[in-house]
Amino acid sequence: MRIEHDGVGIHLRVAGNGPPLLLLHGYPQTGYMWHKIAPQLAQQFSVVIPDLRGYGDSDKPQTDATHSPYSKRAMAADMIAVMRALGHKNFAVAGHDRGGRVAHRLARDYPDAVSSLAVLDIVPTAAMYEATDKVFATAYYHWFFLIQPAPFPENLIGHDPAFFLQHKTGHWGRTEGAITDAAFAEYLRCFSNPATIHASCEDYRAAGSIDLEHDACVGDFCHWLES
């Protein structure tokens, strides 16, 4: 299924019946990351699993100097449009990694739309930057690599996407095979597209710039500044 919002097509999967539940994936993945638990969740919920803009089979819009097309605010607005198009005005949302940041922004910008929120495997972006030390910089090197000006990271990743993805995901999970061969093949299919590589870098560039500005704003004063 595909839903358009503000000129950006969002690819999604839907299944099940019951209260609506939106599941948001992380980096460098797609909505496919939920494939192990989605069938169980679909027994109780109307599950909606999109590819975030820039990822998977969703569109990769042109960026600008502010990186705002890849801000978490823009991604959250996509999700509101998707859920409303499906008839869901109020819903639960669970997000992992980058999806957790989108879920957090969605709950802040559209609190009346979110019935419950699960944010997995993140700490507020500003707190992580401010607490940076050798251990963090080593473990989260990609935060600082991906925000470098284009096309530096894009060209390096694009030279061997399979190597990069294996390096990023090969150690995930407490047991071998946490990421199945089928899942890795799907991520590689999508990450073999230079537009996906660029868009995912823009996601991180936004995180290090405009997302921090949005996160620092609270309440009506922030909206007045942006108007």
GROMACS .gro file of C-alpha atoms in nm:
model
  227
    1MET     CA    1   0.000   0.000   0.000
    2ARG     CA    2   0.109   0.356  -0.065
    3ILE     CA    3  -0.022   0.686   0.075
    4GLU     CA    4   0.079   1.031  -0.047
    5HIS     CA    5   0.144   1.323   0.188
    6ASP     CA    6   0.262   1.663   0.072
    7GLY     CA    7   0.408   1.513  -0.244
    8VAL     CA    8   0.589   1.230  -0.063
    9GLY     CA    9   0.473   0.872  -0.113
   10ILE     CA   10   0.488   0.653   0.197
   11HIS     CA   11   0.501   0.277   0.146
   12LEU     CA   12   0.334   0.075   0.420
   13ARG     CA   13   0.204  -0.264   0.523
   14VAL     CA   14  -0.121  -0.313   0.714
   15ALA     CA   15  -0.262  -0.619   0.885
   16GLY     CA   16  -0.500  -0.729   1.156
   17ASN     CA   17  -0.807  -0.592   1.328
   18GLY     CA   18  -0.845  -0.406   1.653
   19PRO     CA   19  -0.711  -0.083   1.802
   20PRO     CA   20  -0.465   0.087   1.563
   21LEU     CA   21  -0.094   0.044   1.631
   22LEU     CA   22   0.175   0.228   1.433
   23LEU     CA   23   0.522   0.065   1.425
   24LEU     CA   24   0.823   0.274   1.320
   25HIS     CA   25   1.157   0.123   1.219
   26GLY     CA   26   1.516   0.228   1.279
   27TYR     CA   27   1.840   0.268   1.084
   28PRO     CA   28   1.948   0.118   0.847
   29GLN     CA   29   1.628  -0.078   0.818
   30THR     CA   30   1.273  -0.062   0.682
   31GLY     CA   31   0.934  -0.159   0.812
   32TYR     CA   32   1.043  -0.518   0.750
   33MET     CA   33   1.225  -0.508   1.084
   34TRP     CA   34   0.895  -0.586   1.259
   35HIS     CA   35   0.840  -0.910   1.063
   36LYS     CA   36   0.897  -1.142   1.360
   37ILE     CA   37   0.638  -0.984   1.590
   38ALA     CA   38   0.393  -0.822   1.348
   39PRO     CA   39   0.190  -1.144   1.296
   40GLN     CA   40   0.135  -1.178   1.672
   41LEU     CA   41   0.048  -0.810   1.713
   42ALA     CA   42  -0.196  -0.832   1.422
   43GLN     CA   43  -0.402  -1.081   1.623
   44GLN     CA   44  -0.500  -0.798   1.859
   45PHE     CA   45  -0.432  -0.473   1.671
   46SER     CA   46  -0.476  -0.306   1.336
   47VAL     CA   47  -0.104  -0.288   1.266
   48VAL     CA   48   0.037  -0.017   1.039
   49ILE     CA   49   0.403  -0.054   0.938
   50PRO     CA   50   0.544   0.218   0.711
   51ASP     CA   51   0.884   0.280   0.565
   52LEU     CA   52   0.987   0.623   0.690
   53ARG     CA   53   1.047   0.884   0.421
   54GLY     CA   54   1.391   0.828   0.273
   55TYR     CA   55   1.393   0.459   0.363
   56GLY     CA   56   1.276   0.140   0.199
   57ASP     CA   57   1.023   0.190  -0.077
   58SER     CA   58   0.901   0.529   0.044
   59ASP     CA   59   0.994   0.840  -0.152
   60LYS     CA   60   1.320   1.025  -0.104
   61PRO     CA   61   1.235   1.396  -0.136
   62GLN     CA   62   1.489   1.658  -0.234
   63THR     CA   63   1.664   1.811   0.064
   64ASP     CA   64   1.775   2.167   0.138
   65ALA     CA   65   2.039   2.348   0.340
   66THR     CA   66   1.836   2.315   0.661
   67HIS     CA   67   1.777   1.939   0.615
   68SER     CA   68   1.415   2.007   0.712
   69PRO     CA   69   1.268   1.760   0.458
   70TYR     CA   70   1.426   1.488   0.675
   71SER     CA   71   1.345   1.637   1.013
   72LYS     CA   72   1.160   1.420   1.261
   73ARG     CA   73   0.882   1.679   1.244
   74ALA     CA   74   0.839   1.614   0.871
   75MET     CA   75   0.845   1.239   0.929
   76ALA     CA   76   0.591   1.269   1.212
   77ALA     CA   77   0.361   1.469   0.984
   78ASP     CA   78   0.385   1.186   0.730
   79MET     CA   79   0.271   0.940   0.994
   80ILE     CA   80  -0.025   1.154   1.098
   81ALA     CA   81  -0.130   1.176   0.733
   82VAL     CA   82  -0.095   0.799   0.689
   83MET     CA   83  -0.301   0.718   0.995
   84ARG     CA   84  -0.572   0.970   0.911
   85ALA     CA   85  -0.592   0.834   0.556
   86LEU     CA   86  -0.655   0.492   0.709
   87GLY     CA   87  -0.928   0.637   0.932
   88HIS     CA   88  -0.726   0.635   1.256
   89LYS     CA   89  -0.753   0.967   1.442
   90ASN     CA   90  -0.618   0.823   1.767
   91PHE     CA   91  -0.366   0.541   1.787
   92ALA     CA   92  -0.081   0.377   1.974
   93VAL     CA   93   0.271   0.414   1.839
   94ALA     CA   94   0.592   0.221   1.902
   95GLY     CA   95   0.921   0.331   1.752
   96HIS     CA   96   1.269   0.184   1.757
   97ASP     CA   97   1.591   0.384   1.708
   98ARG     CA   98   1.522   0.649   1.439
   99GLY     CA   99   1.159   0.548   1.455
  100GLY     CA  100   1.167   0.613   1.828
  101ARG     CA  101   1.274   0.970   1.760
  102VAL     CA  102   0.993   1.010   1.507
  103ALA     CA  103   0.747   0.863   1.758
  104HIS     CA  104   0.868   1.106   2.026
  105ARG     CA  105   0.826   1.403   1.792
  106LEU     CA  106   0.484   1.275   1.683
  107ALA     CA  107   0.367   1.259   2.045
  108ARG     CA  108   0.496   1.611   2.114
  109ASP     CA  109   0.347   1.767   1.801
  110TYR     CA  110   0.019   1.571   1.799
  111PRO     CA  111  -0.050   1.472   2.162
  112ASP     CA  112  -0.423   1.428   2.103
  113ALA     CA  113  -0.354   1.169   1.832
  114VAL     CA  114  -0.139   0.938   2.047
  115SER     CA  115  -0.321   0.707   2.286
  116SER     CA  116  -0.002   0.539   2.408
  117LEU     CA  117   0.367   0.559   2.324
  118ALA     CA  118   0.658   0.315   2.336
  119VAL     CA  119   1.000   0.460   2.256
  120LEU     CA  120   1.267   0.192   2.219
  121ASP     CA  121   1.646   0.213   2.236
  122ILE     CA  122   1.698   0.590   2.239
  123VAL     CA  123   1.803   0.872   2.469
  124PRO     CA  124   1.722   1.237   2.383
  125THR     CA  125   1.952   1.348   2.102
  126ALA     CA  126   2.085   1.657   2.279
  127ALA     CA  127   2.169   1.453   2.589
  128MET     CA  128   2.369   1.206   2.381
  129TYR     CA  129   2.565   1.480   2.205
  130GLU     CA  130   2.631   1.663   2.532
  131ALA     CA  131   2.752   1.345   2.704
  132THR     CA  132   2.986   1.247   2.420
  133ASP     CA  133   3.307   1.086   2.536
  134LYS     CA  134   3.548   0.835   2.388
  135VAL     CA  135   3.322   0.538   2.461
  136PHE     CA  136   3.018   0.701   2.302
  137ALA     CA  137   3.209   0.833   2.002
  138THR     CA  138   3.350   0.487   1.936
  139ALA     CA  139   3.018   0.304   1.968
  140TYR     CA  140   2.816   0.569   1.785
  141TYR     CA  141   3.075   0.673   1.528
  142HIS     CA  142   2.807   0.672   1.259
  143TRP     CA  143   2.637   0.973   1.421
  144PHE     CA  144   2.943   1.182   1.338
  145PHE     CA  145   3.022   1.009   1.008
  146LEU     CA  146   2.677   1.036   0.851
  147ILE     CA  147   2.638   1.408   0.925
  148GLN     CA  148   2.950   1.499   0.728
  149PRO     CA  149   2.871   1.713   0.421
  150ALA     CA  150   2.754   1.527   0.111
  151PRO     CA  151   2.876   1.336  -0.077
  152PHE     CA  152   3.153   1.217   0.157
  153PRO     CA  153   2.964   0.949   0.356
  154GLU     CA  154   2.737   0.870   0.062
  155ASN     CA  155   3.030   0.780  -0.163
  156LEU     CA  156   3.205   0.569   0.099
  157ILE     CA  157   2.891   0.371   0.188
  158GLY     CA  158   2.789   0.340  -0.176
  159HIS     CA  159   3.121   0.180  -0.266
  160ASP     CA  160   3.020  -0.136  -0.076
  161PRO     CA  161   2.673  -0.116   0.084
  162ALA     CA  162   2.678  -0.484   0.184
  163PHE     CA  163   3.000  -0.441   0.381
  164PHE     CA  164   2.865  -0.133   0.557
  165LEU     CA  165   2.534  -0.299   0.648
  166GLN     CA  166   2.708  -0.612   0.773
  167HIS     CA  167   2.940  -0.399   0.985
  168LYS     CA  168   2.645  -0.205   1.129
  169THR     CA  169   2.408  -0.494   1.195
  170GLY     CA  170   2.628  -0.804   1.225
  171HIS     CA  171   2.665  -0.772   1.603
  172TRP     CA  172   2.299  -0.695   1.681
  173GLY     CA  173   2.111  -0.930   1.909
  174ARG     CA  174   2.215  -1.157   2.192
  175THR     CA  175   2.175  -1.465   1.975
  176GLU     CA  176   2.305  -1.542   1.628
  177GLY     CA  177   2.053  -1.483   1.354
  178ALA     CA  178   1.871  -1.197   1.523
  179ILE     CA  179   1.863  -1.042   1.177
  180THR     CA  180   1.753  -1.313   0.937
  181ASP     CA  181   1.904  -1.360   0.594
  182ALA     CA  182   1.574  -1.247   0.442
  183ALA     CA  183   1.576  -0.928   0.650
  184PHE     CA  184   1.936  -0.849   0.559
  185ALA     CA  185   1.860  -0.907   0.192
  186GLU     CA  186   1.568  -0.663   0.213
  187TYR     CA  187   1.778  -0.397   0.384
  188LEU     CA  188   2.054  -0.445   0.127
  189ARG     CA  189   1.807  -0.421  -0.161
  190CYS     CA  190   1.695  -0.082  -0.034
  191PHE     CA  191   2.040   0.039   0.070
  192SER     CA  192   2.182  -0.042  -0.271
  193ASN     CA  193   1.988   0.260  -0.397
  194PRO     CA  194   2.210   0.573  -0.378
  195ALA     CA  195   1.899   0.780  -0.304
  196THR     CA  196   1.837   0.576   0.011
  197ILE     CA  197   2.196   0.622   0.126
  198HIS     CA  198   2.173   0.997   0.074
  199ALA     CA  199   1.833   1.023   0.242
  200SER     CA  200   1.950   0.829   0.546
  201CYS     CA  201   2.249   1.060   0.579
  202GLU     CA  202   2.007   1.353   0.562
  203ASP     CA  203   1.812   1.194   0.847
  204TYR     CA  204   2.123   1.215   1.064
  205ARG     CA  205   2.217   1.562   0.938
  206ALA     CA  206   1.872   1.677   1.045
  207ALA     CA  207   1.924   1.513   1.384
  208GLY     CA  208   2.238   1.720   1.436
  209SER     CA  209   2.075   2.048   1.335
  210ILE     CA  210   1.707   2.126   1.288
  211ASP     CA  211   1.585   1.841   1.511
  212LEU     CA  212   1.782   1.988   1.801
  213GLU     CA  213   1.610   2.322   1.742
  214HIS     CA  214   1.269   2.156   1.741
  215ASP     CA  215   1.347   1.956   2.055
  216ALA     CA  216   1.457   2.272   2.238
  217CYS     CA  217   1.124   2.444   2.168
  218VAL     CA  218   0.838   2.394   2.410
  219GLY     CA  219   0.474   2.494   2.380
  220ASP     CA  220   0.309   2.788   2.211
  221PHE     CA  221   0.622   3.005   2.219
  222CYS     CA  222   0.797   2.764   1.985
  223HIS     CA  223   0.510   2.768   1.737
  224TRP     CA  224   0.506   3.150   1.750
  225LEU     CA  225   0.877   3.157   1.664
  226GLU     CA  226   0.821   2.926   1.367
  227SER     CA  227   0.521   3.115   1.228
   0.00000   0.00000   0.00000
